[in-house]
XYZ file of C-alpha atoms in Angstrom:
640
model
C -5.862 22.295 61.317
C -9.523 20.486 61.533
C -10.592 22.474 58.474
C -7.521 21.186 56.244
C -8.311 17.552 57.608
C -12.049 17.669 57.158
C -11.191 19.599 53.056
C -8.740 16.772 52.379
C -11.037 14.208 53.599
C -13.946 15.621 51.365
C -11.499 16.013 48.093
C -10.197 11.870 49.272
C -14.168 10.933 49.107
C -14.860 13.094 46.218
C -12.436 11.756 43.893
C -13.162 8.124 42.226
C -11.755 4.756 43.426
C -9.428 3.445 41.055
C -11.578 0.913 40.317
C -14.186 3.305 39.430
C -11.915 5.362 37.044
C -11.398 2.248 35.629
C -14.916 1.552 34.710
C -15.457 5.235 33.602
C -12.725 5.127 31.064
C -14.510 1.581 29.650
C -17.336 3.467 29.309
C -15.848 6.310 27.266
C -13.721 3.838 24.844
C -16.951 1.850 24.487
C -18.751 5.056 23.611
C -16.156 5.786 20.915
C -15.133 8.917 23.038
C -11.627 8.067 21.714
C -10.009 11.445 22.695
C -11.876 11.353 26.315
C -11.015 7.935 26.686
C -7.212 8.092 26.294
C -6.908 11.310 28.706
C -8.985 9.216 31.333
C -6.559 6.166 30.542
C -3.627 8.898 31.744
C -4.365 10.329 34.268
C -5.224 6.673 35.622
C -1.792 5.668 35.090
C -0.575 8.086 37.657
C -2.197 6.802 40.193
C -1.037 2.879 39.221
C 2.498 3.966 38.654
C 3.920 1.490 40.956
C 1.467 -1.378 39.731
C 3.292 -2.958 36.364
C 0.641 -5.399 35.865
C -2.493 -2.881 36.167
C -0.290 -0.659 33.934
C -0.002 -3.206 31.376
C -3.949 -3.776 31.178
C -3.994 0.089 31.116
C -1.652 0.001 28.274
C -3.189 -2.541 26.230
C -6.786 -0.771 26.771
C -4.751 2.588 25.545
C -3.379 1.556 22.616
C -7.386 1.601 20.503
C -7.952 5.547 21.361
C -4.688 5.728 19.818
C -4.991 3.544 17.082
C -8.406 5.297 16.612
C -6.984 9.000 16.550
C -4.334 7.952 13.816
C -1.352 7.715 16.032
C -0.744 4.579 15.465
C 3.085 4.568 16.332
C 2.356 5.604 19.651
C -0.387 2.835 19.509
C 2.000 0.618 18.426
C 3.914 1.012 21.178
C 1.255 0.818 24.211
C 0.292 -1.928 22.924
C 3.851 -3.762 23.308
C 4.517 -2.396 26.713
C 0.789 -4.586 27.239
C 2.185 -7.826 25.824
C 5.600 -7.204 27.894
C 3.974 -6.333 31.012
C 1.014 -9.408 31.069
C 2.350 -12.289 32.350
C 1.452 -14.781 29.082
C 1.033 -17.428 32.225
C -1.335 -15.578 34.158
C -5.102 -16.903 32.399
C -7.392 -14.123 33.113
C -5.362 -12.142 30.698
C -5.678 -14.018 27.329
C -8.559 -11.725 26.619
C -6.210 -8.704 26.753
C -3.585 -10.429 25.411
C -6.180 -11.429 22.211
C -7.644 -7.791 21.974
C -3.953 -6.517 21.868
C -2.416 -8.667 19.400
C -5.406 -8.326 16.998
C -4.983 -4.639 17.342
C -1.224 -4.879 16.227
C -2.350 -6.919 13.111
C -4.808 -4.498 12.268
C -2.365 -1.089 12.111
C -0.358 -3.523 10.349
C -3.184 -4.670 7.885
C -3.801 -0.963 7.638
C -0.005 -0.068 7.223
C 0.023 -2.698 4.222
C 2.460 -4.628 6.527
C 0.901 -7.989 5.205
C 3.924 -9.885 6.132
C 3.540 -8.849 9.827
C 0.121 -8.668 10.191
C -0.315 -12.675 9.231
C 2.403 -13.676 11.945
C 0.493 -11.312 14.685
C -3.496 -12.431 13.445
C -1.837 -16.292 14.228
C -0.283 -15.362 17.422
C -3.791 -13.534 18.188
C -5.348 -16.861 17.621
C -3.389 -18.813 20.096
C -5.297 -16.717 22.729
C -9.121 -17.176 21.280
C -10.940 -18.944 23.588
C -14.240 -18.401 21.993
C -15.352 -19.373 18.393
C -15.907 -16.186 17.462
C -12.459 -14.952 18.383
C -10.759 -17.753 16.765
C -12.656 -16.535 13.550
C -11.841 -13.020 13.539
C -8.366 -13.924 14.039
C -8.655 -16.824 11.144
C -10.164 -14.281 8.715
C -7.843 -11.710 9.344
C -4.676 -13.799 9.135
C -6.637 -15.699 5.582
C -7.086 -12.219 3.854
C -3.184 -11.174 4.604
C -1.654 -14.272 4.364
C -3.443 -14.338 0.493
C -0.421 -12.131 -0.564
C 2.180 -13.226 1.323
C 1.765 -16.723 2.638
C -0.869 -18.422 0.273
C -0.575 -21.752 2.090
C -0.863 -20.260 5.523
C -4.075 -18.501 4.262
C -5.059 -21.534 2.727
C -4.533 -23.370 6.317
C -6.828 -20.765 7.891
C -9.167 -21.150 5.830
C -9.257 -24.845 6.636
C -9.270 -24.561 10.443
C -12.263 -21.883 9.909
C -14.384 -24.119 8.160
C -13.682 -26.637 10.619
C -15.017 -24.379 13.343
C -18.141 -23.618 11.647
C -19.286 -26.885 10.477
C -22.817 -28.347 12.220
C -23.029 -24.459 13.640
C -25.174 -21.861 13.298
C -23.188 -19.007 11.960
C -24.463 -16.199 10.636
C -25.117 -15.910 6.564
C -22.696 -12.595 6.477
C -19.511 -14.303 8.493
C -20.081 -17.517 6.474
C -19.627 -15.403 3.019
C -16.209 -13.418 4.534
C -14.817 -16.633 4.576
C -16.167 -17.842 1.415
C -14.768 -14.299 -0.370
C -11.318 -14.463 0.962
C -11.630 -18.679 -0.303
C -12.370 -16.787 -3.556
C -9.724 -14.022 -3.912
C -6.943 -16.971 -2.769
C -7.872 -18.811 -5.570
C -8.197 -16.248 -7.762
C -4.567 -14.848 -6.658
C -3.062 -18.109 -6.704
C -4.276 -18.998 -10.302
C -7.242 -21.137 -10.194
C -10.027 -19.109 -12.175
C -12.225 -22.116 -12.257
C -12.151 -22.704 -8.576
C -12.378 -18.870 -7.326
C -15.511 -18.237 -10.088
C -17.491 -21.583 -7.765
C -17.089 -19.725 -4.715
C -17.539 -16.531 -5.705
C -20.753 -17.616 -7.248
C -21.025 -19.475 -4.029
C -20.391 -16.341 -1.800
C -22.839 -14.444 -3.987
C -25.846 -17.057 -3.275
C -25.043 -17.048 0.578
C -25.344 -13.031 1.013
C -28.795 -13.357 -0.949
C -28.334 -13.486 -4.581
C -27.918 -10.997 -7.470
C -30.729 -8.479 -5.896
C -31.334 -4.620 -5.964
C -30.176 -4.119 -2.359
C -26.609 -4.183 -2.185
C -23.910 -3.649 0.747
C -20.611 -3.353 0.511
C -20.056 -7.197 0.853
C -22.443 -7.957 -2.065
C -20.480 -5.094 -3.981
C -17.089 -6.623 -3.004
C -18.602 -10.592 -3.687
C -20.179 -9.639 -6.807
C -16.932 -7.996 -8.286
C -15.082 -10.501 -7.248
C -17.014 -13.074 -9.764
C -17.153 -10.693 -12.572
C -12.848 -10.464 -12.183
C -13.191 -14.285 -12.596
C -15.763 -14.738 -15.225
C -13.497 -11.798 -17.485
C -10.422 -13.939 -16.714
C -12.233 -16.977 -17.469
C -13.496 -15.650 -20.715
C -16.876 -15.460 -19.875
C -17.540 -11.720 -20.815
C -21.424 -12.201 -20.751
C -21.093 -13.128 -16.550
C -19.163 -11.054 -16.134
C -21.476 -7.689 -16.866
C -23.986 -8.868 -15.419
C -22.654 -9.396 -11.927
C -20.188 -6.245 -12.445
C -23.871 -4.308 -13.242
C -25.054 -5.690 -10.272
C -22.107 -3.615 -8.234
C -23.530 -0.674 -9.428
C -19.468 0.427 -10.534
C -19.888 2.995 -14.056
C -23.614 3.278 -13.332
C -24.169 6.325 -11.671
C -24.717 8.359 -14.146
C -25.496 12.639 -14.110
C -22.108 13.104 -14.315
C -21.630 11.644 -11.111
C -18.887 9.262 -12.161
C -15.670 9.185 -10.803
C -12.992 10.792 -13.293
C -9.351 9.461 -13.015
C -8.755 13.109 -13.311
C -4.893 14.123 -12.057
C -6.176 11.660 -9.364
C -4.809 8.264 -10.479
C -1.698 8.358 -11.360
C -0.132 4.566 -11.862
C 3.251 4.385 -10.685
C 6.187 4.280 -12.740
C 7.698 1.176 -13.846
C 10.948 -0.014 -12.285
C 11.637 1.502 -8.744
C 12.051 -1.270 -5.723
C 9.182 -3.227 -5.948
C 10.619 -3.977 -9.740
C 7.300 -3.542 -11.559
C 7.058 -4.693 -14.419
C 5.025 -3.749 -18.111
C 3.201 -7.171 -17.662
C 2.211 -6.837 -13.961
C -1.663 -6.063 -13.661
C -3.174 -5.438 -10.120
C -6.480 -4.665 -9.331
C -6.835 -2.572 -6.198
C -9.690 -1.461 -4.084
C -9.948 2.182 -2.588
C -12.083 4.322 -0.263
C -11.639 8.074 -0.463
C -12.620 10.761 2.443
C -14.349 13.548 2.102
C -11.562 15.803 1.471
C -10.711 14.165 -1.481
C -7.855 11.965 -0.409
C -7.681 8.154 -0.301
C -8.200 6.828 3.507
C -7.262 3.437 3.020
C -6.581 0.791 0.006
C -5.840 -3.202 -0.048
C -4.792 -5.447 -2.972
C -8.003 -7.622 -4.313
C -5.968 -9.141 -7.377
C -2.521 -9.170 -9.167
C -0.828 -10.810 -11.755
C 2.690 -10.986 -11.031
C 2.505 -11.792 -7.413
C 2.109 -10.800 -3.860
C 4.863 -7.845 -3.609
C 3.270 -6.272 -7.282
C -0.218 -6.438 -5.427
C 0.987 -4.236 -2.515
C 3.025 -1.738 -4.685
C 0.290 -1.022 -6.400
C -2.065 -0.824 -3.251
C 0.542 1.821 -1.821
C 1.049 3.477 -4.978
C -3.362 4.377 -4.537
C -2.494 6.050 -0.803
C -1.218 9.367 -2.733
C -4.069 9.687 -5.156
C -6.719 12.323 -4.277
C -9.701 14.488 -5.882
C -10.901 17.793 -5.685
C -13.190 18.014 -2.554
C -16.070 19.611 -4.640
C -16.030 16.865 -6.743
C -15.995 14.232 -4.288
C -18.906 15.768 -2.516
C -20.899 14.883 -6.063
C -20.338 11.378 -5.386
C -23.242 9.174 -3.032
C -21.224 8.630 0.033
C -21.515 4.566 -0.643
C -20.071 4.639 -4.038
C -16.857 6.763 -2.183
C -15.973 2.987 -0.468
C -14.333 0.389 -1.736
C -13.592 1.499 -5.554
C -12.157 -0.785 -7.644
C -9.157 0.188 -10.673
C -7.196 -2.029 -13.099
C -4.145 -0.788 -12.938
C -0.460 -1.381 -14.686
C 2.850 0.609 -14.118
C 3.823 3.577 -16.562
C 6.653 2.629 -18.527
C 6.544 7.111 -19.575
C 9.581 7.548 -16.971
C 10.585 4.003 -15.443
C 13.061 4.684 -12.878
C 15.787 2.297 -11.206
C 15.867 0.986 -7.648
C 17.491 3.014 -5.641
C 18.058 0.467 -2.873
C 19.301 -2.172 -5.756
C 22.048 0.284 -6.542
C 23.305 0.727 -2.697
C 23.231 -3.016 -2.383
C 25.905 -2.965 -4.972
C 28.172 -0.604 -2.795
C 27.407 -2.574 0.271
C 28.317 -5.769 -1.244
C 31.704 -4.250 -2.773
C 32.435 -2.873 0.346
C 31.471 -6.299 2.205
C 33.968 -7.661 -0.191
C 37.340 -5.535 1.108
C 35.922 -7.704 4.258
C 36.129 -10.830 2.678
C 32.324 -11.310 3.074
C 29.757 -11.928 0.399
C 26.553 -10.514 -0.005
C 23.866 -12.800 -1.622
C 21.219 -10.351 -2.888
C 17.549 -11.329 -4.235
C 14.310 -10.178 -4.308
C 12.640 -13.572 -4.676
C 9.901 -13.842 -1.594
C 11.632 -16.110 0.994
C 9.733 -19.376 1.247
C 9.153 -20.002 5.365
C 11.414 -22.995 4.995
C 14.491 -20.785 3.576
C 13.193 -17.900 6.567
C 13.689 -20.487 9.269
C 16.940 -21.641 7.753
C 18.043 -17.758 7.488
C 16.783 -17.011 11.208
C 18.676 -20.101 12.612
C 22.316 -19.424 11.289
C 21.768 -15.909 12.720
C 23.608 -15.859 16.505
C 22.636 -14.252 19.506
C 21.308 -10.220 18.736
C 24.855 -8.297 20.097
C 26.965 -10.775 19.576
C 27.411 -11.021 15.622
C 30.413 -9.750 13.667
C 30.563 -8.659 10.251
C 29.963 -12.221 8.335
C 26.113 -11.958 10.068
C 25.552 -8.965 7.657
C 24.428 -10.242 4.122
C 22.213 -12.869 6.100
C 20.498 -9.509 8.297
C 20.336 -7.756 4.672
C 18.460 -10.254 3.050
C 16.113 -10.794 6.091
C 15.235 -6.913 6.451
C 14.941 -6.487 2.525
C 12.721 -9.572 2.030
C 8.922 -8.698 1.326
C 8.205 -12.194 3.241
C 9.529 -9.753 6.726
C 6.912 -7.880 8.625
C 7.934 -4.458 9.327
C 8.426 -4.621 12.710
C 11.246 -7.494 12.366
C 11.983 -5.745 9.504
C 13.372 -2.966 12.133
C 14.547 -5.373 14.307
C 17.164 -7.234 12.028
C 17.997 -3.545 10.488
C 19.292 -2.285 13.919
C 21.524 -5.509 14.492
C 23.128 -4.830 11.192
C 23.300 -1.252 11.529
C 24.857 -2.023 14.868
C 27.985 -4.181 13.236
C 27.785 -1.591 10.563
C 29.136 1.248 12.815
C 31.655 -0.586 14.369
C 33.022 -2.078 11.070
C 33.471 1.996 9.859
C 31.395 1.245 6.994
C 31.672 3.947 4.202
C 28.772 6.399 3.756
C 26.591 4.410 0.848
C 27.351 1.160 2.444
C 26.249 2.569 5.409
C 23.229 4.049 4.113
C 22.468 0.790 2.419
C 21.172 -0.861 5.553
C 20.176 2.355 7.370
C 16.887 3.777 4.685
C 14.852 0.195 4.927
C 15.811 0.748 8.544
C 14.673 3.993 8.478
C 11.640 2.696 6.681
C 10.541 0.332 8.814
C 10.804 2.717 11.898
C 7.279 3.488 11.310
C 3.815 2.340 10.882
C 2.761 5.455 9.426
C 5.559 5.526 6.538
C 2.656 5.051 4.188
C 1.631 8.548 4.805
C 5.229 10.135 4.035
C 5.052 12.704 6.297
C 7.002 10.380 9.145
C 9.026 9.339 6.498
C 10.129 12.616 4.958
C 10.984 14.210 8.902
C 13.611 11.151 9.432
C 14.780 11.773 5.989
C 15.112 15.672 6.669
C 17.313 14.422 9.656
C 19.639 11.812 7.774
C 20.447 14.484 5.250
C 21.714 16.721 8.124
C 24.004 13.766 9.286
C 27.687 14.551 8.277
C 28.694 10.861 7.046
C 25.866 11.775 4.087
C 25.721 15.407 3.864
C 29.391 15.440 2.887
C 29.673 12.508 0.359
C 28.414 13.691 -2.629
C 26.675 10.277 -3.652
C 24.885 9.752 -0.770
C 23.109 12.964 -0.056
C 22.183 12.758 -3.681
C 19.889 9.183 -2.781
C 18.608 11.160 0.296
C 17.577 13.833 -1.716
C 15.955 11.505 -4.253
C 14.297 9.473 -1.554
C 12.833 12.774 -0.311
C 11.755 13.559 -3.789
C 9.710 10.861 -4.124
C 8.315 10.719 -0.484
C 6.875 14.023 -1.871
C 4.318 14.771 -4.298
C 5.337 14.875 -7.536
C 5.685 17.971 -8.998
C 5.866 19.762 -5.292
C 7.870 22.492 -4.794
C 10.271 20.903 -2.026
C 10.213 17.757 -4.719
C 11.287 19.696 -7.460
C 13.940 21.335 -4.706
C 15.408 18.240 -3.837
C 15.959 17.119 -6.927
C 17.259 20.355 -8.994
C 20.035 19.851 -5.680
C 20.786 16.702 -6.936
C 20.631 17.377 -10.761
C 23.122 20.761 -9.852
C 25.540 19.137 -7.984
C 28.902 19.896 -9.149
C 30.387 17.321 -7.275
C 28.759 14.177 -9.218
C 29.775 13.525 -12.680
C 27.537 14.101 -15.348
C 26.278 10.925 -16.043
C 26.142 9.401 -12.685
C 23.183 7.210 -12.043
C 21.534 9.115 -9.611
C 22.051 12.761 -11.057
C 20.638 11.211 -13.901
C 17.726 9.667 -12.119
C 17.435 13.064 -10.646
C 16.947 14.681 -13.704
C 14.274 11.985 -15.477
C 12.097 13.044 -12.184
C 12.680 16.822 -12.943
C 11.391 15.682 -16.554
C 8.494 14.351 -15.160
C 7.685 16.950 -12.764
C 8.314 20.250 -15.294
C 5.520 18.361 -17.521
C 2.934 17.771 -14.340
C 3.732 21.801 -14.105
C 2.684 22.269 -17.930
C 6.552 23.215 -19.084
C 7.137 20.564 -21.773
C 10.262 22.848 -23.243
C 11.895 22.953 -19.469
C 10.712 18.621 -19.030
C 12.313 18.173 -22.348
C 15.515 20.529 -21.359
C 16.027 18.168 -17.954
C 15.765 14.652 -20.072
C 18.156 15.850 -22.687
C 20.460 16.649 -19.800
C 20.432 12.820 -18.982
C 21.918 12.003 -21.944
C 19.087 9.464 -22.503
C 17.082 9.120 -25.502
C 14.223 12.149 -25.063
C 11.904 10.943 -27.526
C 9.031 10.497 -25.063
C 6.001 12.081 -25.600
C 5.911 13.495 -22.254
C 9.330 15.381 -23.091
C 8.444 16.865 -26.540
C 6.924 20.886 -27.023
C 3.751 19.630 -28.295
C 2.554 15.961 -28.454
C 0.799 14.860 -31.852
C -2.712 16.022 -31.992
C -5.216 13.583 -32.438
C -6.933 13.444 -35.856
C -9.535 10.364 -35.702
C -10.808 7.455 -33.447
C -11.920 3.845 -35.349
C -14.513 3.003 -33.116
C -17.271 2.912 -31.105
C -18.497 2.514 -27.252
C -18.129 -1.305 -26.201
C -21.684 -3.116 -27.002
C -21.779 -5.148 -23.835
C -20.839 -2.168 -21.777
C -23.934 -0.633 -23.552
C -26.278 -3.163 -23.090
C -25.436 -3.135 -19.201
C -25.842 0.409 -19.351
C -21.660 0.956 -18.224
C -19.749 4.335 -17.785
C -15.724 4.600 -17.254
C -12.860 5.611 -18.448
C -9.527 3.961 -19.464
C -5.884 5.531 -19.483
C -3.669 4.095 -22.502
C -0.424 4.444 -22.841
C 1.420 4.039 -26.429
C 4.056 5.009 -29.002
C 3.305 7.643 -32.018
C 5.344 6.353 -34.889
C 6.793 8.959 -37.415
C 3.227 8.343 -39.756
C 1.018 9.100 -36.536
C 0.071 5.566 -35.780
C -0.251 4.208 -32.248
C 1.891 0.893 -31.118
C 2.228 -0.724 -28.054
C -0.927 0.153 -27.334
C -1.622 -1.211 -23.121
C -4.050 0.538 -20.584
C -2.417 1.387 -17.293
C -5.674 2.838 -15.349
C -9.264 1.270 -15.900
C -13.066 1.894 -14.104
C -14.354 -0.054 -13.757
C -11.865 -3.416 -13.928
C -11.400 -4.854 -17.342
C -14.443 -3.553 -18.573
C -13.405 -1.036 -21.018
C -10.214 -2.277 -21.059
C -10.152 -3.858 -23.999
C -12.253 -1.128 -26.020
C -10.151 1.543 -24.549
C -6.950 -0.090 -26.087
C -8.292 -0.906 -29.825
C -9.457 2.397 -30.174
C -6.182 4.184 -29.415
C -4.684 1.362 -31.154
C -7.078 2.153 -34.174
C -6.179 6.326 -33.808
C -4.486 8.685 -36.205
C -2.595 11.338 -34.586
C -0.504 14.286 -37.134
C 2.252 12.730 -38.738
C 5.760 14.021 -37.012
C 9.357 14.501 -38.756
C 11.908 13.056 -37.236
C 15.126 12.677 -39.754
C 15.681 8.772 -38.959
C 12.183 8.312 -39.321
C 12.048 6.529 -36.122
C 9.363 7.365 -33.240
C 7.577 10.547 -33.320
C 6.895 10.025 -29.762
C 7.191 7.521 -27.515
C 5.015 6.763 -24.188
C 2.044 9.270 -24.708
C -0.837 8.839 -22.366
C -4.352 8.999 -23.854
C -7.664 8.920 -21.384
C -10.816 8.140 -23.119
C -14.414 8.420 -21.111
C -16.954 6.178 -22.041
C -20.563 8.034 -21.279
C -23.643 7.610 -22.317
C -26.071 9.457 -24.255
C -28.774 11.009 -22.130
């Protein structure tokens, strides 16, 4: 009996204090030990388990080795069981109230969840204490808010400056601010004004000199956008040679390749032929694209992040990548416009239409648009809403708007999709109506939907679910969503929607069999089958004179023109993407890039020599288009 008292007295001493374990686990997250740190973080919450407010601080120190080891759902939710467990009275916990907040914002920053991540970076702020805090949470809610809530970006903008003035702040954080001044002007129309700062930015990192980091890449592009959309073509190559973008040369340069691939026209974003983004990239060093943001857009906000999403499924060939100097993998800037070659409908639009003819059997009207919700009409929306669990059926359309709106972070997003699903299921809602509220629901379930795979296992489970698997119409938008959440051209893509396209049960030309079948066109001609892409389209019943859907497109006979002096003189390499018609006499019209590298530089060179081109005459008997929506990529090199 003394031996087991004395052992257990020797294991008691040997084991850390919690206090210790504590400190230990500090050290590992602080040592960016991520995986270390979050098993130390665990096994210390055993021995708090009865302590909710040391299990909150545990919590909220959890949720960065998460966030850091890309589970950021599970990060997500430490990080919430933090803010519900520290007492928002108790003072010596603003710091980890701060830290935890402004690690929400930034998975949602990362998650392209602009709308929530501006509401969380303010929140954040409300717990700065110290200058520097109330900056990073000013910047961060300044370069969000740009694309969803210009005048709240604006705002922060203001109250940062107002910090900084008669202090000494360092040249670097002084320019942040000064870009994202820049890029708000720029976004929000006022050339004049975003070419001055940039210009200023650009003098405060240093000037145009031969070092460069990634914020005088980022600062100098951002003047030569302005300079190109203020006319000034002459600025702008100079400070877009100063990037070092198309300048690598030894066939070093990044190819667009089967990597960028705009998206299609259309879809529920609702791009359009005239929207125009430009979007910056980095990509890892397998090839794929670890993270992209919005730096410009024409056509607003929402186009900006489409097209900022749309760059999270491009990739390269590793071997290729490899070729490329690690700094010139970060931060990549395209031009980019939707593809008009197979422009789809929104598949959410059309189950708003059975929801709202459903709603009307109830005597209830649903209001839809897709117009951003001003925070005026959001506050108006939110305040007619009643108590969560206690709405009935009339509460619905109001819900749908909220959780369809691009001005609604995600995680509300969720929020107001689970009351309405709730009313939903008692109302017996029929299976499209249903599944109207229930895939943005589904959507906003995660933080990770970006990647797909999250999305395409909940998807996998909804098709299972009897209400859809048995109505013909709504397994068919299941399928399609899981089509798309795909790569395109993959075989489980190609599965899905040759189940849709084969379904006896939905009438030939029903909307989404024939949506079904336009994305079978598209993927039998990524596969190289243009007879079988051709085959799918005809099946539509929709015009198939695309050139994507004919046996061979027109070959190419001659080019008018020549490499773009300017780009010359600054020594410039790219490539441009066109898109166009081939008329019956092998002429190009409607001539419009959809892919450019760098921005706008060969944009315009890229476009009057396809428009310029001569491509073998074809017959057609009405002597209408020969083909319709061909895709041309021209590289621009230089002779050695």
């Amino acid at each position: 009996m003394s031996a087991m008292i004395a052992a257990a007295m020797i294991a008691q001493a040997a084991q850390p204090t919690v206090q210790q374990a504590f400190e230990a686990a500090t050290a590992l997250q602080r040592d960016k030990k991520f995986a270390e740190a979050l098993a130390a973080w665990e096994a210390l919450e055993k021995r708090v388990a009865g302590n909710r407010r040391t299990l909150a601080i545990i919590a909220a120190r959890k949720a960065m080795p998460l966030y850091k080891l890309n589970r950021r759902d599970e990060s997500i939710a430490a990080a919430r069981t933090a803010l519900a467990g520290l007492p928002e009275s108790d003072t010596t916990l603003r710091a980890d109230r701060y830290d935890t907040l402004l690690l929400l914002a930034a998975v949602a920053k990362a998650s392209l969840d602009y709308a929530g991540a501006v509401s969380l970076y303010a929140e954040a702020g409300r717990f700065a204490d110290q200058p520097g805090d109330q900056l990073g949470a000013l910047l961060g809610e300044a370069e969000t808010g740009i694309f969803v809530a210009p005048d709240r970006a604006r705002a922060a903008l203001d109250r940062a400056d107002a910090i900084m003035a008669g202090k000494t702040v360092a040249p670097a954080v002084i320019a942040d601010f000064q870009r994202q001044r820049t890029l708000l002007l720029l976004n929000t129309g006022d050339v004049a004004g975003a070419r001055k700062m940039g210009l200023k930015t650009v003098t405060t990192l240093g000037g145009l000199t031969s070092r460069v980091d990634l914020r005088d890449v980022a600062a100098r592009s951002d003047v030569a956008i302005a300079a190109l959309l203020a006319g000034d073509e002459e600025e702008a190559r100079r400070y877009m040679a100063y990037t070092g973008a198309g300048r690598l040369g030894d066939d070093k340069a990044l190819s667009p390749g089967t990597g960028i691939t705009p998206p299609d026209c259309g879809g529920d974003a609702g791009l359009k032929p005239s929207d125009v983004a430009i979007v910056q990239f980095s990509i890892g060093e397998d090839g794929s694209v670890t993270a992209s943001e919005p730096v410009y857009a024409a056509g607003g906000g929402r186009v900006a992040l489409e097209f900022a999403r749309a760059a999270r499924r491009w990739s390269w060939e590793a071997e290729e990548v490899k070729a490329l100097p690690p700094f010139y993998r970060y931060n990549v800037r395209v031009e980019l416009r939707c593809s008009v070659a197979f422009e789809r409908p929104s598949l959410q639009a059309a189950l708003a239409g059975d929801l709202a003819e459903w709603l009307q059997t109830k005597r209830v009207t649903l209001a839809t648009g897709t117009e951003r919700l001003t925070p005026a009409e959001l506050v108006t929306l939110t305040s007619s809403l009643p108590a969560a669990g206690s709405e009935t059926i009339a509460a619905v359309p109001v819900l749908y708007r909220l959780m369809t709106n691009s001005a609604v972070g995600r995680e509300e997003t969720l929020t107001y999709g689970q009351r309405a699903m709730a009313i939903i299921d008692r109302s017996d809602a029929p299976p499209l109506a249903r599944l109207a509220v229930a895939l943005p629901t589904l959507k906003a379930s995660s933080a990770e939907a970006w990647r797909t795979s999250p999305l395409r296992q909940r998807l996998e489970v909804l098709l299972t679910d009897p209400r859809y698997a048995n109505d013909p119409r709504a397994r068919a938008v299941l399928r399609l969503e899981l089509a798309d959440s795909n790569k395109p051209g993959s075989a489980r893509s190609v599965e899905m929607l040759r189940a849709v396209a084969d379904d006896a049960a939905l009438p030939d030309k029903d909307p989404f069999k024939v949506g079904a079948l336009v994305r079978l066109a598209s993927a039998e001609k990524i596969a190289g089958r243009p007879d079988m892409a051709r085959a799918m389209f005809e099946r539509s019943g929709l015009a198939a004179s695309q050139c994507a859907l004919v046996d061979k497109q027109p070959q190419l006979l001659r080019f008018n023109g020549e490499f773009p002096q300017e780009a010359r003189r600054w020594g410039f390499e790219g490539w441009v993407q066109v898109e166009s018609d081939i008329d019956a006499e092998g002429r190009a019209l409607n001539t419009r890039v959809v892919a450019a590298y760098p921005p706008f530089v060969f944009s315009d060179g890229g476009r009057d020599l396809v428009a310029t081109a001569r491509f073998a005459k074809t017959f057609r008997p009405d002597g209408g288009l020969g083909c319709g929506g061909t895709s041309t990529k021209i590289r621009f090199k230089l002779a050695n």
